[in-house]
Short mmCIF file of C-alpha atoms and ligand atoms in Angstrom, two decimals:
data_model
loop_
_atom_site.label_atom_id
_atom_site.label_comp_id
_atom_site.label_asym_id
_atom_site.label_seq_id
_atom_site.Cartn_x
_atom_site.Cartn_y
_atom_site.Cartn_z
CA UNK N 1 0.00 0.00 0.00
CA UNK N 2 1.17 3.54 -0.77
CA UNK N 3 -0.04 6.44 1.37
CA UNK N 4 0.78 10.04 0.62
CA UNK N 5 -0.23 12.86 2.91
CA UNK N 6 0.13 16.47 1.84
CA UNK N 7 3.25 15.52 -0.09
CA UNK N 8 4.90 18.65 -1.47
CA UNK N 9 8.05 19.51 -3.40
CA UNK N 10 9.26 22.99 -4.22
CA UNK N 11 12.27 23.68 -6.40
CA UNK N 12 13.01 27.29 -5.43
CA UNK N 13 9.90 29.16 -6.45
CA UNK N 14 8.55 26.26 -8.58
CA UNK N 15 5.86 24.26 -6.83
CA UNK N 16 6.43 20.88 -8.55
CA UNK N 17 4.16 18.78 -6.30
CA UNK N 18 1.52 20.62 -4.32
CA UNK N 19 0.12 18.95 -1.17
CA UNK N 20 -0.83 15.62 -2.74
CA UNK N 21 -2.69 13.12 -0.56
CA UNK N 22 -3.68 9.71 -1.86
CA UNK N 23 -3.75 6.01 -1.13
CA UNK N 24 -2.97 3.19 -3.54
CA UNK N 25 -4.28 -0.17 -2.41
CA UNK N 26 -2.38 -3.44 -2.86
CA UNK N 27 -3.00 -4.96 -6.28
CA UNK N 28 -4.16 -1.71 -7.86
CA UNK N 29 -2.66 -0.46 -11.08
CA UNK N 30 -2.81 3.30 -10.97
CA UNK N 31 -1.90 5.71 -13.73
CA UNK N 32 -0.55 9.12 -12.94
CA UNK N 33 -1.56 11.09 -15.99
CA UNK N 34 -0.51 14.63 -16.72
CA UNK N 35 1.11 16.87 -19.30
CA UNK N 36 4.86 17.39 -19.29
CA UNK N 37 5.94 19.41 -16.28
CA UNK N 38 2.88 18.40 -14.24
CA UNK N 39 5.01 16.93 -11.44
CA UNK N 40 4.84 13.19 -12.19
CA UNK N 41 8.55 12.42 -12.05
CA UNK N 42 9.04 14.52 -8.94
CA UNK N 43 6.21 12.69 -7.19
CA UNK N 44 7.60 9.27 -8.14
CA UNK N 45 11.13 10.23 -7.07
CA UNK N 46 9.83 11.22 -3.64
CA UNK N 47 7.98 7.94 -3.41
CA UNK N 48 11.07 5.93 -4.17
CA UNK N 49 13.15 7.83 -1.63
CA UNK N 50 15.38 9.48 -4.24
CA UNK N 51 14.15 12.97 -3.43
CA UNK N 52 13.20 14.31 -0.01
CA UNK N 53 9.85 16.13 0.13
CA UNK N 54 9.68 19.78 1.15
CA UNK N 55 6.58 19.00 3.21
CA UNK N 56 4.27 16.10 3.89
CA UNK N 57 4.82 12.39 4.30
CA UNK N 58 4.94 9.31 2.12
CA UNK N 59 4.54 5.77 3.45
CA UNK N 60 5.08 2.56 1.56
CA UNK N 61 3.99 -0.74 3.10
CA UNK N 62 3.44 1.13 6.38
CA UNK N 63 7.00 2.45 6.40
CA UNK N 64 7.81 6.14 6.44
CA UNK N 65 10.03 6.53 3.38
CA UNK N 66 12.53 9.02 4.76
CA UNK N 67 13.15 7.00 7.92
CA UNK N 68 13.39 3.60 6.19
CA UNK N 69 14.79 4.34 2.77
CA UNK N 70 16.76 1.09 2.43
CA UNK N 71 13.84 -1.10 3.46
CA UNK N 72 11.49 0.89 1.22
CA UNK N 73 13.80 0.46 -1.76
CA UNK N 74 13.77 -3.27 -1.12
CA UNK N 75 10.00 -3.27 -1.42
CA UNK N 76 9.88 -1.06 -4.48
CA UNK N 77 10.89 -1.73 -8.05
CA UNK N 78 11.56 1.55 -9.83
CA UNK N 79 11.92 2.10 -13.54
CA UNK N 80 13.09 5.69 -14.01
CA UNK N 81 12.14 7.58 -17.16
CA UNK N 82 15.69 7.53 -18.45
CA UNK N 83 16.81 4.15 -17.26
CA UNK N 84 20.58 3.84 -17.01
CA UNK N 85 21.78 0.45 -18.25
CA UNK N 86 25.23 -1.14 -18.15
CA UNK N 87 26.04 -0.79 -21.84
CA UNK N 88 29.24 -2.86 -21.76
CA UNK N 89 27.65 -5.94 -20.24
CA UNK N 90 25.59 -8.70 -21.82
CA UNK N 91 21.96 -8.93 -20.70
CA UNK N 92 22.53 -11.84 -18.31
CA UNK N 93 25.59 -10.18 -16.78
CA UNK N 94 23.78 -6.90 -16.31
CA UNK N 95 21.03 -8.71 -14.40
CA UNK N 96 23.66 -10.42 -12.28
CA UNK N 97 25.21 -7.05 -11.58
CA UNK N 98 21.85 -5.60 -10.56
CA UNK N 99 21.27 -8.55 -8.21
CA UNK N 100 24.64 -7.91 -6.60
CA UNK N 101 24.01 -4.19 -6.26
CA UNK N 102 20.70 -4.90 -4.61
CA UNK N 103 22.45 -7.07 -2.07
CA UNK N 104 20.43 -10.13 -2.99
CA UNK N 105 21.56 -13.45 -1.54
CA UNK N 106 23.98 -14.95 -4.16
CA UNK N 107 22.17 -18.30 -4.08
CA UNK N 108 19.01 -16.56 -5.21
CA UNK N 109 20.60 -14.89 -8.26
CA UNK N 110 20.24 -17.68 -10.87
CA UNK N 111 16.58 -18.53 -10.15
CA UNK N 112 15.61 -14.85 -9.85
CA UNK N 113 17.37 -14.01 -13.11
CA UNK N 114 15.81 -16.99 -14.89
CA UNK N 115 12.42 -15.87 -13.67
CA UNK N 116 12.67 -12.27 -14.93
CA UNK N 117 14.15 -13.44 -18.23
CA UNK N 118 11.06 -15.54 -18.73
CA UNK N 119 8.53 -12.98 -17.50
CA UNK N 120 10.05 -10.12 -19.50
CA UNK N 121 10.61 -12.16 -22.68
CA UNK N 122 14.39 -11.72 -22.73
CA UNK N 123 15.32 -15.33 -23.54
CA UNK N 124 16.32 -14.48 -27.11
CA UNK N 125 18.79 -11.79 -26.10
CA UNK N 126 20.45 -13.04 -22.87
CA UNK N 127 23.90 -13.21 -24.48
CA UNK N 128 23.61 -9.93 -26.37
CA UNK N 129 25.42 -6.78 -25.30
CA UNK N 130 23.09 -4.23 -23.79
CA UNK N 131 24.52 -1.61 -26.16
CA UNK N 132 23.08 -3.58 -29.11
CA UNK N 133 19.54 -3.97 -27.79
CA UNK N 134 16.55 -2.33 -29.48
CA UNK N 135 14.64 0.27 -27.45
CA UNK N 136 11.87 -2.23 -26.77
CA UNK N 137 14.31 -4.76 -25.34
CA UNK N 138 16.11 -2.09 -23.34
CA UNK N 139 12.80 -1.26 -21.71
CA UNK N 140 12.10 -4.93 -21.01
CA UNK N 141 15.53 -5.19 -19.43
CA UNK N 142 14.75 -2.10 -17.33
CA UNK N 143 11.57 -3.79 -16.13
CA UNK N 144 13.45 -7.03 -15.46
CA UNK N 145 15.92 -5.09 -13.31
CA UNK N 146 13.06 -3.36 -11.49
CA UNK N 147 11.36 -6.65 -10.57
CA UNK N 148 14.45 -8.79 -10.00
CA UNK N 149 14.23 -8.60 -6.21
CA UNK N 150 10.48 -9.39 -6.38
CA UNK N 151 9.25 -6.09 -4.92
CA UNK N 152 5.61 -5.77 -3.92
CA UNK N 153 5.31 -2.29 -5.47
CA UNK N 154 6.33 -1.25 -8.95
CA UNK N 155 6.86 2.39 -9.86
CA UNK N 156 7.25 3.03 -13.55
CA UNK N 157 8.01 6.46 -14.96
CA UNK N 158 6.73 6.77 -18.54
CA UNK N 159 7.35 3.06 -19.22
CA UNK N 160 6.50 3.21 -22.92
CA UNK N 161 8.06 6.53 -23.86
CA UNK N 162 10.28 6.40 -26.91
CA UNK N 163 8.89 3.04 -28.05
CA UNK N 164 7.16 2.35 -31.34
CA UNK N 165 3.48 1.29 -31.19
CA UNK N 166 4.26 -2.44 -31.29
CA UNK N 167 6.84 -2.16 -28.55
CA UNK N 168 4.43 -0.01 -26.50
CA UNK N 169 1.82 -2.73 -26.79
CA UNK N 170 4.32 -5.38 -25.69
CA UNK N 171 5.40 -3.38 -22.65
CA UNK N 172 1.74 -2.70 -21.73
CA UNK N 173 1.01 -6.41 -21.91
CA UNK N 174 4.01 -7.09 -19.73
CA UNK N 175 2.75 -4.59 -17.14
CA UNK N 176 -0.64 -6.31 -17.18
CA UNK N 177 1.12 -9.60 -16.43
CA UNK N 178 3.10 -8.06 -13.58
CA UNK N 179 0.07 -6.39 -12.06
CA UNK N 180 -1.42 -9.74 -11.16
CA UNK N 181 0.97 -9.91 -8.24
CA UNK N 182 1.98 -6.32 -7.60
CA UNK N 183 0.79 -2.83 -6.91
CA UNK N 184 1.73 -0.68 -9.87
CA UNK N 185 1.95 3.09 -10.06
CA UNK N 186 2.92 4.30 -13.51
CA UNK N 187 3.19 7.77 -14.93
CA UNK N 188 2.26 8.69 -18.44
CA UNK N 189 1.34 11.66 -20.54
CA UNK N 190 -0.37 9.35 -23.04
CA UNK N 191 -4.11 9.09 -22.50
CA UNK N 192 -4.81 5.78 -24.23
CA UNK N 193 -2.09 4.24 -22.10
CA UNK N 194 -3.78 5.28 -18.87
CA UNK N 195 -7.14 4.24 -20.27
CA UNK N 196 -6.04 0.79 -21.39
CA UNK N 197 -3.54 -0.14 -18.67
CA UNK N 198 -4.92 1.25 -15.44
CA UNK N 199 -7.71 0.39 -12.99
CA UNK N 200 -7.59 3.93 -11.72
CA UNK N 201 -6.35 7.18 -13.14
CA UNK N 202 -5.08 10.21 -11.25
CA UNK N 203 -4.87 13.34 -13.33
CA UNK N 204 -2.11 15.64 -12.12
CA UNK N 205 -1.78 19.23 -13.19
CA UNK N 206 0.52 21.92 -11.81
CA UNK N 207 1.48 19.49 -9.04
CA UNK N 208 -2.10 18.89 -7.87
CA UNK N 209 -4.33 15.86 -8.30
CA UNK N 210 -7.30 17.30 -10.18
CA UNK N 211 -9.21 14.06 -10.80
CA UNK N 212 -9.17 10.54 -9.40
CA UNK N 213 -11.28 7.61 -10.58
CA UNK N 214 -11.60 4.70 -12.96
CA UNK N 215 -11.23 5.71 -16.60
CA UNK N 216 -14.98 5.07 -17.00
CA UNK N 217 -15.94 7.10 -13.91
CA UNK N 218 -13.85 10.03 -15.04
CA UNK N 219 -15.59 9.91 -18.40
CA UNK N 220 -18.98 9.90 -16.66
CA UNK N 221 -17.93 12.68 -14.31
CA UNK N 222 -17.32 14.93 -17.28
CA UNK N 223 -20.38 13.62 -19.09
CA UNK N 224 -22.42 14.89 -16.17
CA UNK N 225 -21.97 18.25 -17.75
CA UNK N 226 -23.33 16.68 -20.90
CA UNK N 227 -24.18 18.11 -24.29
CA UNK N 228 -27.05 17.22 -26.55
CA UNK N 229 -27.03 18.15 -30.22
CA UNK N 230 -30.55 18.70 -31.58
CA UNK N 231 -31.25 19.34 -35.23
CA UNK N 232 -34.69 20.86 -35.79
CA UNK N 233 -36.67 22.25 -38.68
CA UNK N 234 -37.80 25.31 -36.79
CA UNK N 235 -37.41 29.09 -36.53
CA UNK N 236 -34.13 29.57 -34.66
CA UNK N 237 -35.04 32.29 -32.14
CA UNK N 238 -38.37 30.77 -31.07
CA UNK N 239 -37.00 27.25 -30.85
CA UNK N 240 -33.90 28.44 -28.97
CA UNK N 241 -36.04 30.24 -26.40
CA UNK N 242 -38.37 27.28 -25.92
CA UNK N 243 -35.46 24.82 -25.53
CA UNK N 244 -33.77 27.10 -22.99
CA UNK N 245 -36.89 26.94 -20.83
CA UNK N 246 -36.91 23.15 -20.59
CA UNK N 247 -36.17 21.88 -17.15
CA UNK N 248 -32.55 20.60 -16.93
CA UNK N 249 -31.25 22.72 -19.80
CA UNK N 250 -28.71 25.30 -18.66
CA UNK N 251 -27.51 26.75 -21.90
CA UNK N 252 -28.55 26.70 -25.53
CA UNK N 253 -26.30 27.67 -28.41
CA UNK N 254 -26.76 27.49 -32.15
CA UNK N 255 -24.09 25.35 -33.75
CA UNK N 256 -25.28 26.05 -37.27
CA UNK N 257 -28.38 27.23 -39.12
CA UNK N 258 -29.16 26.33 -42.71
CA UNK N 259 -32.28 26.75 -44.87
CA UNK N 260 -35.07 26.54 -42.30
CA UNK N 261 -33.17 24.19 -40.00
CA UNK N 262 -31.03 24.72 -36.93
CA UNK N 263 -28.58 22.58 -34.98
CA UNK N 264 -28.73 23.49 -31.30
CA UNK N 265 -26.27 22.55 -28.59
CA UNK N 266 -28.00 22.01 -25.26
CA UNK N 267 -25.77 21.96 -22.21
CA UNK N 268 -26.84 20.49 -18.95
CA UNK N 269 -24.50 21.04 -16.00
CA UNK N 270 -26.46 18.66 -13.79
CA UNK N 271 -26.32 15.83 -16.29
CA UNK N 272 -30.09 15.75 -16.86
CA UNK N 273 -31.26 13.67 -19.79
CA UNK N 274 -33.51 16.12 -21.62
CA UNK N 275 -34.12 14.12 -24.79
CA UNK N 276 -37.71 13.21 -23.94
CA UNK N 277 -38.58 16.79 -23.06
CA UNK N 278 -37.06 17.97 -26.34
CA UNK N 279 -39.11 15.37 -28.21
CA UNK N 280 -42.36 16.45 -26.52
CA UNK N 281 -41.68 20.12 -27.17
CA UNK N 282 -40.92 19.44 -30.83
CA UNK N 283 -44.12 17.40 -31.27
CA UNK N 284 -46.19 20.09 -29.55
CA UNK N 285 -44.77 22.86 -31.74
CA UNK N 286 -44.73 20.69 -34.86
CA UNK N 287 -40.99 21.14 -35.36
CA UNK N 288 -39.65 18.06 -37.12
CA UNK N 289 -36.63 16.57 -35.35
CA UNK N 290 -33.94 15.77 -37.92
CA UNK N 291 -31.41 14.46 -35.44
CA UNK N 292 -30.56 14.23 -31.78
CA UNK N 293 -27.17 13.11 -30.43
CA UNK N 294 -26.06 12.85 -26.84
CA UNK N 295 -22.35 13.52 -26.78
CA UNK N 296 -20.35 11.03 -24.81
CA UNK N 297 -17.23 12.56 -23.38
CA UNK N 298 -14.03 10.55 -23.55
CA UNK N 299 -11.27 10.52 -21.00
CA UNK N 300 -9.40 12.63 -23.50
CA UNK N 301 -12.02 15.33 -23.18
CA UNK N 302 -11.91 15.10 -19.37
CA UNK N 303 -8.18 15.49 -19.48
CA UNK N 304 -8.45 18.45 -21.85
CA UNK N 305 -11.11 20.12 -19.71
CA UNK N 306 -9.10 19.62 -16.55
CA UNK N 307 -5.71 20.61 -17.82
CA UNK N 308 -6.23 23.06 -20.67
CA UNK N 309 -8.86 25.32 -19.20
CA UNK N 310 -6.97 25.97 -16.01
CA UNK N 311 -4.93 29.05 -15.34
CA UNK N 312 -1.19 28.44 -15.02
P1 LIG M 401 6.67 15.66 -15.25
O1 LIG M 401 7.38 14.41 -14.83
O2 LIG M 401 5.20 15.60 -15.06
O3 LIG M 401 7.04 16.09 -16.66
P2 LIG M 401 8.46 16.99 -13.39
O4 LIG M 401 8.21 16.37 -12.06
O5 LIG M 401 9.65 16.55 -14.15
O6 LIG M 401 7.15 16.85 -14.28
O7 LIG M 401 8.54 18.57 -13.20
C1 LIG M 401 7.60 19.33 -12.45
C2 LIG M 401 8.05 20.78 -12.40
O8 LIG M 401 9.24 20.89 -11.62
C3 LIG M 401 8.38 21.39 -13.75
O9 LIG M 401 7.99 22.73 -13.72
C4 LIG M 401 9.88 21.24 -13.84
O10 LIG M 401 10.42 22.24 -14.67
C5 LIG M 401 10.29 21.43 -12.39
N1 LIG M 401 11.53 20.68 -12.05
C6 LIG M 401 11.71 19.35 -12.14
N2 LIG M 401 12.95 18.99 -11.71
C7 LIG M 401 13.56 20.15 -11.31
C8 LIG M 401 14.83 20.43 -10.75
N3 LIG M 401 15.72 19.48 -10.49
N4 LIG M 401 15.10 21.74 -10.47
C9 LIG M 401 14.21 22.71 -10.70
N5 LIG M 401 12.97 22.50 -11.23
C10 LIG M 401 12.64 21.24 -11.53
#
């Protein structure tokens, strides 16, 4: 379990992480989603004990990170965004080296290395020099290093950045496999990644968590302020006024008017479904309905609303 309370990091006058409180339960796969500069890396570095917070506390597996940094690092597997690898070593040797650095019991090295080679699909490249690996394999090796000591928590900073779409898919599948046994917190600025890989998404912006929920719930949260497009054969001013008076409709705008038809946009902040009321009004006034579409709002739209419309 990961527990953050009012976690804050300032770099001089830059507030990189601003009083973040959150809990990640065991077995959850949580995506930290935000544009570049939002504070993702800083947050993850504090969590892994690489960076002391300016304020607040972070606990991992009930251990205060600052007071137990060695024990915490034992329980965490961390894949930094730019993962340093031992270029001069072959894949197997570099895993051996990682095991030694981590202070793992020498007897456990061969089985642990065999295990991560299998899980991360490295069997075909064990003898190859790290310097000659493709980006996809380098990332798999980074993951293998992160999980070598079988940590209960995995922290992955932009795990698919710099990979081509096929490699991204492979790494996402690998994360799904790992999640069966571990708590995973990954950062990304790529929406589909958060949507497809994570049980829960935290949207971070200017160092603050601005949304927290399942990808579906976040979509619904935004859809609560839903929009209905209504295409009517009707006089625009009269129809606009009548639609604006319907219960649940907060705002009416004309998207386009052509011949004797109008496309209205009806906004409803409370999320009311006003389609039936629109239908009844149109029948009563004898305004033929040419089309009616309830807009479903994607996570992409939620993200845009939350991060673009906000003052810096
Ligand atoms: P992200 O990972 O979401 O791209 P970062 O955590 O890297 O965001 O950065 C958050 C903010 O902190 C940015 O404004 C960035 O410029 C600033 N920042 C990050 N690292 C440092 C540093 N070492 N010194 C000063 N400012 C930094």
